[in-house]
PDB file of C-alpha atoms in Angstrom:
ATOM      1  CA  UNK W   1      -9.386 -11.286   2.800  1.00  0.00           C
ATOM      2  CA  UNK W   2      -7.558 -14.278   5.326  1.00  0.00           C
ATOM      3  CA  UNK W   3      -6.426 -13.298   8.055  1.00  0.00           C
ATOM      4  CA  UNK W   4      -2.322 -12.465   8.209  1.00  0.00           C
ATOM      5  CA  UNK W   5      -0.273 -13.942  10.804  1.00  0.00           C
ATOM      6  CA  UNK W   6       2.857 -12.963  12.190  1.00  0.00           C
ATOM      7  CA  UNK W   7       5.199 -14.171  14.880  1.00  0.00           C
ATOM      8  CA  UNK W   8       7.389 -11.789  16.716  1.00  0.00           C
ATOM      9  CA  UNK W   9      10.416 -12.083  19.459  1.00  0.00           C
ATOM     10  CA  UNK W  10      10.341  -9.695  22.194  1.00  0.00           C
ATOM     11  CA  UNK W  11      11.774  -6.487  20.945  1.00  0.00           C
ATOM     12  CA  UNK W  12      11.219  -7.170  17.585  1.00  0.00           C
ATOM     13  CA  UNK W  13       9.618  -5.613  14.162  1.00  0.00           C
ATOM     14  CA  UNK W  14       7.683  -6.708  11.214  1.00  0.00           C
ATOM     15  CA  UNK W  15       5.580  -5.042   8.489  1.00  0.00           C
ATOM     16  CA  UNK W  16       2.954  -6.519   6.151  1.00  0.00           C
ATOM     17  CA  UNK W  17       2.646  -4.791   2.617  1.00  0.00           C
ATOM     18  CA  UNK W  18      -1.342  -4.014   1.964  1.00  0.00           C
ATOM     19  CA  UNK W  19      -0.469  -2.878  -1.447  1.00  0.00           C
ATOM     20  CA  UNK W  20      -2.375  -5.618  -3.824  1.00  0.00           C
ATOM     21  CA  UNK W  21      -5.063  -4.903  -0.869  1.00  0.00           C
ATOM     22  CA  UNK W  22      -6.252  -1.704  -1.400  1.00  0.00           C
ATOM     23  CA  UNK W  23      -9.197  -2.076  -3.439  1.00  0.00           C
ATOM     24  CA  UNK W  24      -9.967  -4.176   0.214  1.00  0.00           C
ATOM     25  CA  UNK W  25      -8.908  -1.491   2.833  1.00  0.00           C
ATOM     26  CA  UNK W  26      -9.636   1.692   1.542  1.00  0.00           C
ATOM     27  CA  UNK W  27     -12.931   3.610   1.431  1.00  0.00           C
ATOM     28  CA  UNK W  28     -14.298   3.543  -2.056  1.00  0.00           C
ATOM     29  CA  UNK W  29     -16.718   6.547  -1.668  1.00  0.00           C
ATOM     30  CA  UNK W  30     -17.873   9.837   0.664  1.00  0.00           C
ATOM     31  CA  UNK W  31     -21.035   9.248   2.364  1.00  0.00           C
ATOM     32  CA  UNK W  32     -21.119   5.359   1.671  1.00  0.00           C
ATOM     33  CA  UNK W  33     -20.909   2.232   4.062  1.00  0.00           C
ATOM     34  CA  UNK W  34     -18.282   0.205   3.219  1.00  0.00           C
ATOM     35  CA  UNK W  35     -16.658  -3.116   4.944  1.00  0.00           C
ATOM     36  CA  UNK W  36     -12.895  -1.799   5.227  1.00  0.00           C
ATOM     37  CA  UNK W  37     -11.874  -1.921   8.388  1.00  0.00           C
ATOM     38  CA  UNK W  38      -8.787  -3.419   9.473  1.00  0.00           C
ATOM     39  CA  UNK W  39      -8.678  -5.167  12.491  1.00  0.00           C
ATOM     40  CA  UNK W  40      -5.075  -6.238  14.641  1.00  0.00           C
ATOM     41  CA  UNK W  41      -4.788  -8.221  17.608  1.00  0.00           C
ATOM     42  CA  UNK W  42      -2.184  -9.454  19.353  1.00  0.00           C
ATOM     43  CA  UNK W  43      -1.378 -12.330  22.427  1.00  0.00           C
ATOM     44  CA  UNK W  44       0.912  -9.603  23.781  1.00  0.00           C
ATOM     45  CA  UNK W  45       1.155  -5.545  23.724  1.00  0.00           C
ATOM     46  CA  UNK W  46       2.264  -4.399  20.584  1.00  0.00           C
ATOM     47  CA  UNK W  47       2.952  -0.856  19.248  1.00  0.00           C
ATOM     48  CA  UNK W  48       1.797  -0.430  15.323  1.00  0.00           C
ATOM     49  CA  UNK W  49       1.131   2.179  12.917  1.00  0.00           C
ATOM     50  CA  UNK W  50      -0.481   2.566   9.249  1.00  0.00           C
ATOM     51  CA  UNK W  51       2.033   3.800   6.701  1.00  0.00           C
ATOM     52  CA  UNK W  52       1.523   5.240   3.392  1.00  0.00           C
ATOM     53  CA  UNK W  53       4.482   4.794   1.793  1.00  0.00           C
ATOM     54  CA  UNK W  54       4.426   6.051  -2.119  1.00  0.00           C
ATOM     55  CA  UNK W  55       7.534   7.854  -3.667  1.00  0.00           C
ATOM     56  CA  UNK W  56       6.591  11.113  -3.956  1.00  0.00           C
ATOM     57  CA  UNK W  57       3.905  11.143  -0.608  1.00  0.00           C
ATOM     58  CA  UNK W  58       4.638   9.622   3.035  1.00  0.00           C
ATOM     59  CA  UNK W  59       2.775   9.942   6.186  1.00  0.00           C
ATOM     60  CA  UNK W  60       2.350   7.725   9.211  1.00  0.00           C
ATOM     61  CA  UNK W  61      -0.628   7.477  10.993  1.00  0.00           C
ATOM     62  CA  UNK W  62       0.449   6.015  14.472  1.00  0.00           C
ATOM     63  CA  UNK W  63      -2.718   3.428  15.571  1.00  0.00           C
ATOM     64  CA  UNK W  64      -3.494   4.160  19.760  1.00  0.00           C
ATOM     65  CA  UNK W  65      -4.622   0.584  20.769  1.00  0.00           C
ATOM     66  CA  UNK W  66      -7.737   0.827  23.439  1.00  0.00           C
ATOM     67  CA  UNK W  67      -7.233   4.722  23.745  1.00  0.00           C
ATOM     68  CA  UNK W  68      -8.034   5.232  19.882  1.00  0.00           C
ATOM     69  CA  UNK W  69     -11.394   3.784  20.839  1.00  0.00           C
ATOM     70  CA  UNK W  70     -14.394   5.548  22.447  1.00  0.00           C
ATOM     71  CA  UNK W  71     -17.641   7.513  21.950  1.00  0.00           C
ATOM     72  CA  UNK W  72     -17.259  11.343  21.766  1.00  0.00           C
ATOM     73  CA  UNK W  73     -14.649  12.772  19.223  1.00  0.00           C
ATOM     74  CA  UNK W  74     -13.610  16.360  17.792  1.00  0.00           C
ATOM     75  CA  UNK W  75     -11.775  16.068  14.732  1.00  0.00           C
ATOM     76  CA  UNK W  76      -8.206  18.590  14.319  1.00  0.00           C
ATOM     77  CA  UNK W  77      -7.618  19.672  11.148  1.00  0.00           C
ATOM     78  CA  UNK W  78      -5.392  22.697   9.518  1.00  0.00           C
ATOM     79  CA  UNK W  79      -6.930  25.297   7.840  1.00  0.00           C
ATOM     80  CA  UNK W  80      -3.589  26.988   6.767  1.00  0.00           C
ATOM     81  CA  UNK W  81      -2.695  24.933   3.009  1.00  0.00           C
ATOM     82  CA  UNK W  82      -4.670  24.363   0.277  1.00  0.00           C
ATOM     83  CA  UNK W  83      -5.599  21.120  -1.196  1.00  0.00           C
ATOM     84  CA  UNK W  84      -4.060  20.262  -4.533  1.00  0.00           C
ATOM     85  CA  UNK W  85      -5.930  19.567  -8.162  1.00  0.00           C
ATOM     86  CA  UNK W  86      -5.217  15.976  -8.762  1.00  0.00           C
ATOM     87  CA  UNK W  87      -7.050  13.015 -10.787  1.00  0.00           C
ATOM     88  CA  UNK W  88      -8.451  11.188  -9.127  1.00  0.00           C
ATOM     89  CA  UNK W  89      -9.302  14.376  -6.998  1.00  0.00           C
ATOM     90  CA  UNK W  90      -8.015  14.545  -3.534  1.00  0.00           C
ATOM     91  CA  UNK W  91     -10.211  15.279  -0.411  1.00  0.00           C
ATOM     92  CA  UNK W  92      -9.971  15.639   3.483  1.00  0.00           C
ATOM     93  CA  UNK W  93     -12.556  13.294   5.712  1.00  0.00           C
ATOM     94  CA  UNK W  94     -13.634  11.612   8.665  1.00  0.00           C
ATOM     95  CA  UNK W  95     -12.725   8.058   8.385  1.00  0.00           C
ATOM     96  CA  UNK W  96     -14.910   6.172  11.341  1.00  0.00           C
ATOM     97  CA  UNK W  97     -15.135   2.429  11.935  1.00  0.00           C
ATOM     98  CA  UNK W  98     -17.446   0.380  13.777  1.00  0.00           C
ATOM     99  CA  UNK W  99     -16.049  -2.356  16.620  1.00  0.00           C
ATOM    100  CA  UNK W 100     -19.814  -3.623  17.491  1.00  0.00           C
ATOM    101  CA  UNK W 101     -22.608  -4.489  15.457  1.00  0.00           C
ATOM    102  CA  UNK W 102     -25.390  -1.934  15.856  1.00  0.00           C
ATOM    103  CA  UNK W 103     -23.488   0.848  16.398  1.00  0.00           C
ATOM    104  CA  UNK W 104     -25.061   4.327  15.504  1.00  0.00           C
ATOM    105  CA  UNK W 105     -23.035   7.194  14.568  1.00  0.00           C
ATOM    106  CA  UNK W 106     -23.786  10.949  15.111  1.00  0.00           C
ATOM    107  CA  UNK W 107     -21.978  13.074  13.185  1.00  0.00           C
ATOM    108  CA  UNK W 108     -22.065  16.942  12.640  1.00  0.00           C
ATOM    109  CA  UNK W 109     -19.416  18.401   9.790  1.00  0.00           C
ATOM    110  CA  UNK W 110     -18.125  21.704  10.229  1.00  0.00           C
ATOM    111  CA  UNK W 111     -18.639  21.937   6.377  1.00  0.00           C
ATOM    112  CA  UNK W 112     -20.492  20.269   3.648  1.00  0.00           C
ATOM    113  CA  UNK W 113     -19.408  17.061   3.055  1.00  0.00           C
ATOM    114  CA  UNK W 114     -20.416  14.584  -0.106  1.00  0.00           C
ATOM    115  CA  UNK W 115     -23.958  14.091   0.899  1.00  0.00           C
ATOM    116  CA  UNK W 116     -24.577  16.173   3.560  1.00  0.00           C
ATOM    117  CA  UNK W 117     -24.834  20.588   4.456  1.00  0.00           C
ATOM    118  CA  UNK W 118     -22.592  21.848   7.194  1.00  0.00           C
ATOM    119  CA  UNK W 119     -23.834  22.234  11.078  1.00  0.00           C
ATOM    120  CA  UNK W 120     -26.145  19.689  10.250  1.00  0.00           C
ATOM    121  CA  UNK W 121     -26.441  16.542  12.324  1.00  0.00           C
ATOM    122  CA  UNK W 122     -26.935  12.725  10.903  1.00  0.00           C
ATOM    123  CA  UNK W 123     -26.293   9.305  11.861  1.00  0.00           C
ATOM    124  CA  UNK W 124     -25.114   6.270  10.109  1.00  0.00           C
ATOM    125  CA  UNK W 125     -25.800   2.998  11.692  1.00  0.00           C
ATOM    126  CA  UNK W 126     -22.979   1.075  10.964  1.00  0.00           C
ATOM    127  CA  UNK W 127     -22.067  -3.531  12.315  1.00  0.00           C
ATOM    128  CA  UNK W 128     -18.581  -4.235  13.578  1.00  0.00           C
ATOM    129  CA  UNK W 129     -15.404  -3.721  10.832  1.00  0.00           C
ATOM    130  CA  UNK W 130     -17.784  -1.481   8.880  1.00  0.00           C
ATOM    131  CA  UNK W 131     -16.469   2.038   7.875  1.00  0.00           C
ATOM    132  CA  UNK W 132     -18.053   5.644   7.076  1.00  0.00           C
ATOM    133  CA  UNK W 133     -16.116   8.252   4.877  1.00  0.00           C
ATOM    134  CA  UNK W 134     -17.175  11.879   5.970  1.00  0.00           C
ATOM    135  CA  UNK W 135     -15.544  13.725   2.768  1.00  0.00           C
ATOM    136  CA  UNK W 136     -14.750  17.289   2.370  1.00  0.00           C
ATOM    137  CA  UNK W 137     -14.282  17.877  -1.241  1.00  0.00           C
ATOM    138  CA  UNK W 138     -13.394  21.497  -1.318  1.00  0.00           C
ATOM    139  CA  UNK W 139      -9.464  22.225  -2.113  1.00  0.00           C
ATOM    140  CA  UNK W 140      -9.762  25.836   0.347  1.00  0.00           C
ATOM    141  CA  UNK W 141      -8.668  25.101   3.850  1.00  0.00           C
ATOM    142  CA  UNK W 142     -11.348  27.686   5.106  1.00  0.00           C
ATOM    143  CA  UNK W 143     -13.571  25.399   4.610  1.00  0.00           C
ATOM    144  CA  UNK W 144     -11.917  22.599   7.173  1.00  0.00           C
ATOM    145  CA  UNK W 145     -13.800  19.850   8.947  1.00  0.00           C
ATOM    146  CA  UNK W 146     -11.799  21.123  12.212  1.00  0.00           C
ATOM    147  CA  UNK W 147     -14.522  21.230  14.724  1.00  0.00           C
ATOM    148  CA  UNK W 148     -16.484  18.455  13.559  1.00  0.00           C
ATOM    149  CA  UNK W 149     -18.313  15.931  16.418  1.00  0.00           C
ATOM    150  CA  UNK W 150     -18.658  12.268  15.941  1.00  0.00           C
ATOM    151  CA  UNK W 151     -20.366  10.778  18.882  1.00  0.00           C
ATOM    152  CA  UNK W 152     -21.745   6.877  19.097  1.00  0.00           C
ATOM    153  CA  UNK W 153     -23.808   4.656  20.920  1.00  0.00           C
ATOM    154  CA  UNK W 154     -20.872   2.355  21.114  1.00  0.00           C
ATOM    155  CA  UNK W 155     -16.857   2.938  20.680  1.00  0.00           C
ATOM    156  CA  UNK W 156     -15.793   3.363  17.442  1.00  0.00           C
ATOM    157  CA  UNK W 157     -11.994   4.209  16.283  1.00  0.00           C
ATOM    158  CA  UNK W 158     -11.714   7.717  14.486  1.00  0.00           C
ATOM    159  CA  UNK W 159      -8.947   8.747  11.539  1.00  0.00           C
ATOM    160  CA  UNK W 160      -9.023  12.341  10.153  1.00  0.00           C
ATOM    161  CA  UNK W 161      -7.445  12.858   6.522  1.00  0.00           C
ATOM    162  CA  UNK W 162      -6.257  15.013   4.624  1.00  0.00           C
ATOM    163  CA  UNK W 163      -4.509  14.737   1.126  1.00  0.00           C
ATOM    164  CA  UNK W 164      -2.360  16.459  -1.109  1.00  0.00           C
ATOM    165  CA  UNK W 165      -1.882  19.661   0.573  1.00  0.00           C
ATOM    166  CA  UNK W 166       0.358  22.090  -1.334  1.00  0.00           C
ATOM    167  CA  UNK W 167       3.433  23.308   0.339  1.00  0.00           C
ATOM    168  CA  UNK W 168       5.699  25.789  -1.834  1.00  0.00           C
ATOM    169  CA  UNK W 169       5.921  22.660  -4.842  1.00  0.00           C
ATOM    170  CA  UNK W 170       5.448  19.604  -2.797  1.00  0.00           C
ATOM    171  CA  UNK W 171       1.865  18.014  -2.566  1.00  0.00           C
ATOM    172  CA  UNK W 172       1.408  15.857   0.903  1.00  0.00           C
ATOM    173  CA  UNK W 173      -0.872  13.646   2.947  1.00  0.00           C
ATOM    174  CA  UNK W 174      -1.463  14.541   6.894  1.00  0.00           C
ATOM    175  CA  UNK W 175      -3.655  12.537   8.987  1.00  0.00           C
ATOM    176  CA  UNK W 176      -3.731  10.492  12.175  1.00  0.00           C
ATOM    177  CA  UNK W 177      -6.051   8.083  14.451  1.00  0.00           C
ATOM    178  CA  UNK W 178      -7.265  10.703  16.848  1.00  0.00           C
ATOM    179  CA  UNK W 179      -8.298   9.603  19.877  1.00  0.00           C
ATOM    180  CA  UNK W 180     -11.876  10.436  22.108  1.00  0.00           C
ATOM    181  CA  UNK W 181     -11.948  12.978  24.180  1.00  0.00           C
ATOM    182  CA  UNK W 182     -11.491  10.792  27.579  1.00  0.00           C
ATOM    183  CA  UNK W 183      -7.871  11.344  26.520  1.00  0.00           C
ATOM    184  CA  UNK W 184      -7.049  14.975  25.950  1.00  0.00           C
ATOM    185  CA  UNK W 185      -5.671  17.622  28.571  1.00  0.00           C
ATOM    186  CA  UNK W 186      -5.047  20.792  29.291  1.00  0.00           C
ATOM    187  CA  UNK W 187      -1.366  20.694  29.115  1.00  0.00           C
ATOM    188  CA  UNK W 188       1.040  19.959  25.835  1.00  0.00           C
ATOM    189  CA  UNK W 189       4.282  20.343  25.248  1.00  0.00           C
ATOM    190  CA  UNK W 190       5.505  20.769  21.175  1.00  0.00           C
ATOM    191  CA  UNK W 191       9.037  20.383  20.145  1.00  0.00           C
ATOM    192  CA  UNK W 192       9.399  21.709  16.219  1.00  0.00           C
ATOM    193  CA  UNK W 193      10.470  20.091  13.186  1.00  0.00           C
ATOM    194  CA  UNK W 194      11.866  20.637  10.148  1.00  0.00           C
ATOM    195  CA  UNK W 195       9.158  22.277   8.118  1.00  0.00           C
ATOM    196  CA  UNK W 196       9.271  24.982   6.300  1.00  0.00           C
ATOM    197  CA  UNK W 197       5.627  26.033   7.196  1.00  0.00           C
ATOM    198  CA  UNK W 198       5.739  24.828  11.114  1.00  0.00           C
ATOM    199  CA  UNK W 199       1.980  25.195  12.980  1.00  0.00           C
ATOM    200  CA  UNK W 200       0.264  23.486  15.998  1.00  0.00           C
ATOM    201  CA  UNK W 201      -3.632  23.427  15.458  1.00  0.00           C
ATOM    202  CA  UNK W 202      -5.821  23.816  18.973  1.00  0.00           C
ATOM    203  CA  UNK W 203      -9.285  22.787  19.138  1.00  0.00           C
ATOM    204  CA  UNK W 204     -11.482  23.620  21.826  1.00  0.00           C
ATOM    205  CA  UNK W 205     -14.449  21.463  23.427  1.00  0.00           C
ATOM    206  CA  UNK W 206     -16.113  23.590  25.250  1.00  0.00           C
ATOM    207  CA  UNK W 207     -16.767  27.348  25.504  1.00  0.00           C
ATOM    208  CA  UNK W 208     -14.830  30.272  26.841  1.00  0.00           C
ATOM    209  CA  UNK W 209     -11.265  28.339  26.888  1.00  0.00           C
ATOM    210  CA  UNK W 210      -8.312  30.066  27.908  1.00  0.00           C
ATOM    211  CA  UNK W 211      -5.024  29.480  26.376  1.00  0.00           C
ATOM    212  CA  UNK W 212      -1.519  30.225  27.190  1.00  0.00           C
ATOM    213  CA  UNK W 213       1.276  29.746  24.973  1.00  0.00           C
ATOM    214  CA  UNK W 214       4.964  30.152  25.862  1.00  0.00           C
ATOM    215  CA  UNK W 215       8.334  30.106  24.477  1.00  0.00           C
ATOM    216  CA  UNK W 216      10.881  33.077  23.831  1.00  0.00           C
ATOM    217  CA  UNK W 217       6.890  34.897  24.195  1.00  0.00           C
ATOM    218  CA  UNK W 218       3.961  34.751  25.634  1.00  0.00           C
ATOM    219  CA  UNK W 219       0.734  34.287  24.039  1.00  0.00           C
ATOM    220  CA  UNK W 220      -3.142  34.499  25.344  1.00  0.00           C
ATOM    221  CA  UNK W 221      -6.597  34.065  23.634  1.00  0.00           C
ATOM    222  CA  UNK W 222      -9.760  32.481  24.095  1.00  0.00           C
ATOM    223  CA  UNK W 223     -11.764  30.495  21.472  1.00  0.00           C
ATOM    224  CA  UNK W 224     -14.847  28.662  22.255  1.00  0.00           C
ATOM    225  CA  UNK W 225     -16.349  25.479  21.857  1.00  0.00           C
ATOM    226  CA  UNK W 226     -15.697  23.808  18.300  1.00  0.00           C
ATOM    227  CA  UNK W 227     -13.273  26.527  17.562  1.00  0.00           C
ATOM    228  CA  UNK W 228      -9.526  26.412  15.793  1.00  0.00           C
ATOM    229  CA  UNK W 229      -6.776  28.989  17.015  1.00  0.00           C
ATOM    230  CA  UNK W 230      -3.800  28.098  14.751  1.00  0.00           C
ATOM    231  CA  UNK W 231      -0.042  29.331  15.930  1.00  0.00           C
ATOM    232  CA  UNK W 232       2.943  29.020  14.063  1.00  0.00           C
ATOM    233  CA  UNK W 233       5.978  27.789  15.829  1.00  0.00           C
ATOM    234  CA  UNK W 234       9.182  29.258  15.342  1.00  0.00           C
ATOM    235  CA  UNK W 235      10.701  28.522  18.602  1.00  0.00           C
ATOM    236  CA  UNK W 236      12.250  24.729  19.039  1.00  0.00           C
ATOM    237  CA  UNK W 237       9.820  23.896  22.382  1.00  0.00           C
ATOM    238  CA  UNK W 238       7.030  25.664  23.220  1.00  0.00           C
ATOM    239  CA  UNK W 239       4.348  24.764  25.847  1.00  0.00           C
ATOM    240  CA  UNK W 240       0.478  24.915  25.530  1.00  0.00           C
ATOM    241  CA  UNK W 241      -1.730  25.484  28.462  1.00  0.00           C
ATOM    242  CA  UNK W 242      -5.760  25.708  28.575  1.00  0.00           C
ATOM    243  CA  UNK W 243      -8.470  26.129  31.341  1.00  0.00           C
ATOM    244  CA  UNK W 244     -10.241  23.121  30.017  1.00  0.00           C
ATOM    245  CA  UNK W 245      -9.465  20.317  27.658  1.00  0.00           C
ATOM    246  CA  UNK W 246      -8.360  20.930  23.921  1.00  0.00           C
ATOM    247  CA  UNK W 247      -7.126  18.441  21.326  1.00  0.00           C
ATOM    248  CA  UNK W 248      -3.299  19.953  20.064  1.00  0.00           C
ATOM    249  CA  UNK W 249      -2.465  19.078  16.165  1.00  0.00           C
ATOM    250  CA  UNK W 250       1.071  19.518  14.885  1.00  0.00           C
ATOM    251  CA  UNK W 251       1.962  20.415  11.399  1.00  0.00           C
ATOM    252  CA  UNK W 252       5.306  19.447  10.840  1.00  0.00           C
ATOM    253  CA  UNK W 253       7.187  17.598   8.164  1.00  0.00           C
ATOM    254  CA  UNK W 254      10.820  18.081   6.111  1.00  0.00           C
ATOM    255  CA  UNK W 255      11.419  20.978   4.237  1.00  0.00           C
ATOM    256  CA  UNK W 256       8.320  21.550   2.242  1.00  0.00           C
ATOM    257  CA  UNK W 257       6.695  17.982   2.723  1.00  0.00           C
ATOM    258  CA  UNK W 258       4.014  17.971   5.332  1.00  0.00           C
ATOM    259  CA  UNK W 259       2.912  15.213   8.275  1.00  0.00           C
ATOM    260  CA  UNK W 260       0.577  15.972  11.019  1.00  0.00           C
ATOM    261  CA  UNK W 261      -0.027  14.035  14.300  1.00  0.00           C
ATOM    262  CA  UNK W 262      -2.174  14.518  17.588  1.00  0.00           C
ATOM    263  CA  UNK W 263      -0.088  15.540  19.859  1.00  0.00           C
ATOM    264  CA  UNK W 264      -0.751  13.767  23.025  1.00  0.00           C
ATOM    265  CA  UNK W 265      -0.781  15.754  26.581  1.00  0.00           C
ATOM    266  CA  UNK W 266       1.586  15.921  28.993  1.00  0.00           C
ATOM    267  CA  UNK W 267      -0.387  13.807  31.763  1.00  0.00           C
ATOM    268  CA  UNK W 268      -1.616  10.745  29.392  1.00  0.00           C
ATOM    269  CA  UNK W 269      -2.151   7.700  31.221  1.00  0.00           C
TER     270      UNK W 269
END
């Protein structure tokens, strides 16, 4: 489609409505190259996000600028709710998109996906504002794409997805752009919601990682590379620290409607 323009003032907002667009924007298919990516720049820094915004399912997926971009990902997911029954059928993936022609993709699920067995590396080759949907079509969380690698030739910008997860009678979307692992830490700090169902998500990339959680107690465990400790928060802060660098999730929401975000750590530059 054209290009849209819009003007801001300093310290102001604006939104643009990609409703009648989303035949345009979306990925059509798992496993398929598509030419949906959506690209926003800007003569001065801007902060933006991608909202889905239908009555009865919200989430915001808050877009990172030059830190959503790079070449080595791990993608955080839950593995605590279910995925719902709905037509058309919901799924969790690995939305990727290209920002340079000839870029090739490596990718390696953590389960199958449409097209492709778990543990089993591919590659896509994918040209600049072209997108790959990895798809996970099975409703179990057990079977999660947490732990998944996408690495690339050159940088690509990463979303992970997840949609209608049931939640004591609500059905809700969770995802976020994630970004590379040139930005993750060892040191996070969660403050809790106003879920019903409150968890933080830790993924480790590499082995034999140590982690200490603390708030009213003190937790300790090691999980190794790939792997997904889940915790449930009860407490209203509580900080994370790990011998080497993990990606942090948060499950949160309202009441029984979920939202997710990376949770960035404490020393990002």
């Amino acid at each position: 489609f054209a290009p849209i323009i819009i003007n801001l003032g300093v310290n102001s907002i604006d939104s643009v409505d990609l409703t009648l667009l989303l035949a345009d924007i979306e990925s059509p298919a798992g496993n398929a190259v598509s030419q949906n990516g959506l690209k926003i720049t800007s003569s001065a820094l801007v902060t933006a996000y991608y909202e889905l915004n239908a009555n009865g399912n919200k989430e915001l997926f808050s877009l990172k600028g030059a830190q959503s971009l790079g070449d080595n990902f791990y993608t955080p997911f839950q593995k605590s709710w279910n995925t719902g029954v709905t037509t058309p059928a919901s799924f969790s993936s690995i939305e990727i998109v290209a920002t340079q022609d000839g870029t090739t993709v490596l990718i390696t699920p953590k389960t199958d996906i449409v097209g492709h067995p778990a543990n089993t590396s591919f590659s896509v080759s994918l040209n600049e504002g072209e997108t790959y949907s990895a798809r996970n079509l099975n409703l179990d969380p057990n079977f999660s794409l947490s732990g998944s690698i996408v690495s690339s030739n050159l940088p690509v910008a990463v979303t992970v997805f997840s949609g209608a997860l049931s939640n004591s009678g609500c059905t809700s979307t969770m995802g976020d752009q994630i970004t590379p692992t040139d930005y993750i830490g060892s040191d996070y700090i969660i403050y809790k919601g106003s879920s019903n169902s409150e968890k933080v998500i830790i993924l480790s990339t590499q082995n034999s990682t140590s982690l200490s959680i603390e708030n009213s107690t003190a937790t300790s465990t090691l999980i190794n590379w790939s792997e997904t400790y889940t915790y449930d928060l009860t407490d209203s802060i509580t900080y994370i620290h790990s011998s080497k660098p993990i990606y942090v999730w948060h499950a949160s929401g309202n009441g029984c409607d979920l939202s997710g975000t990376q949770v960035p750590n404490t020393f990002c530059t």
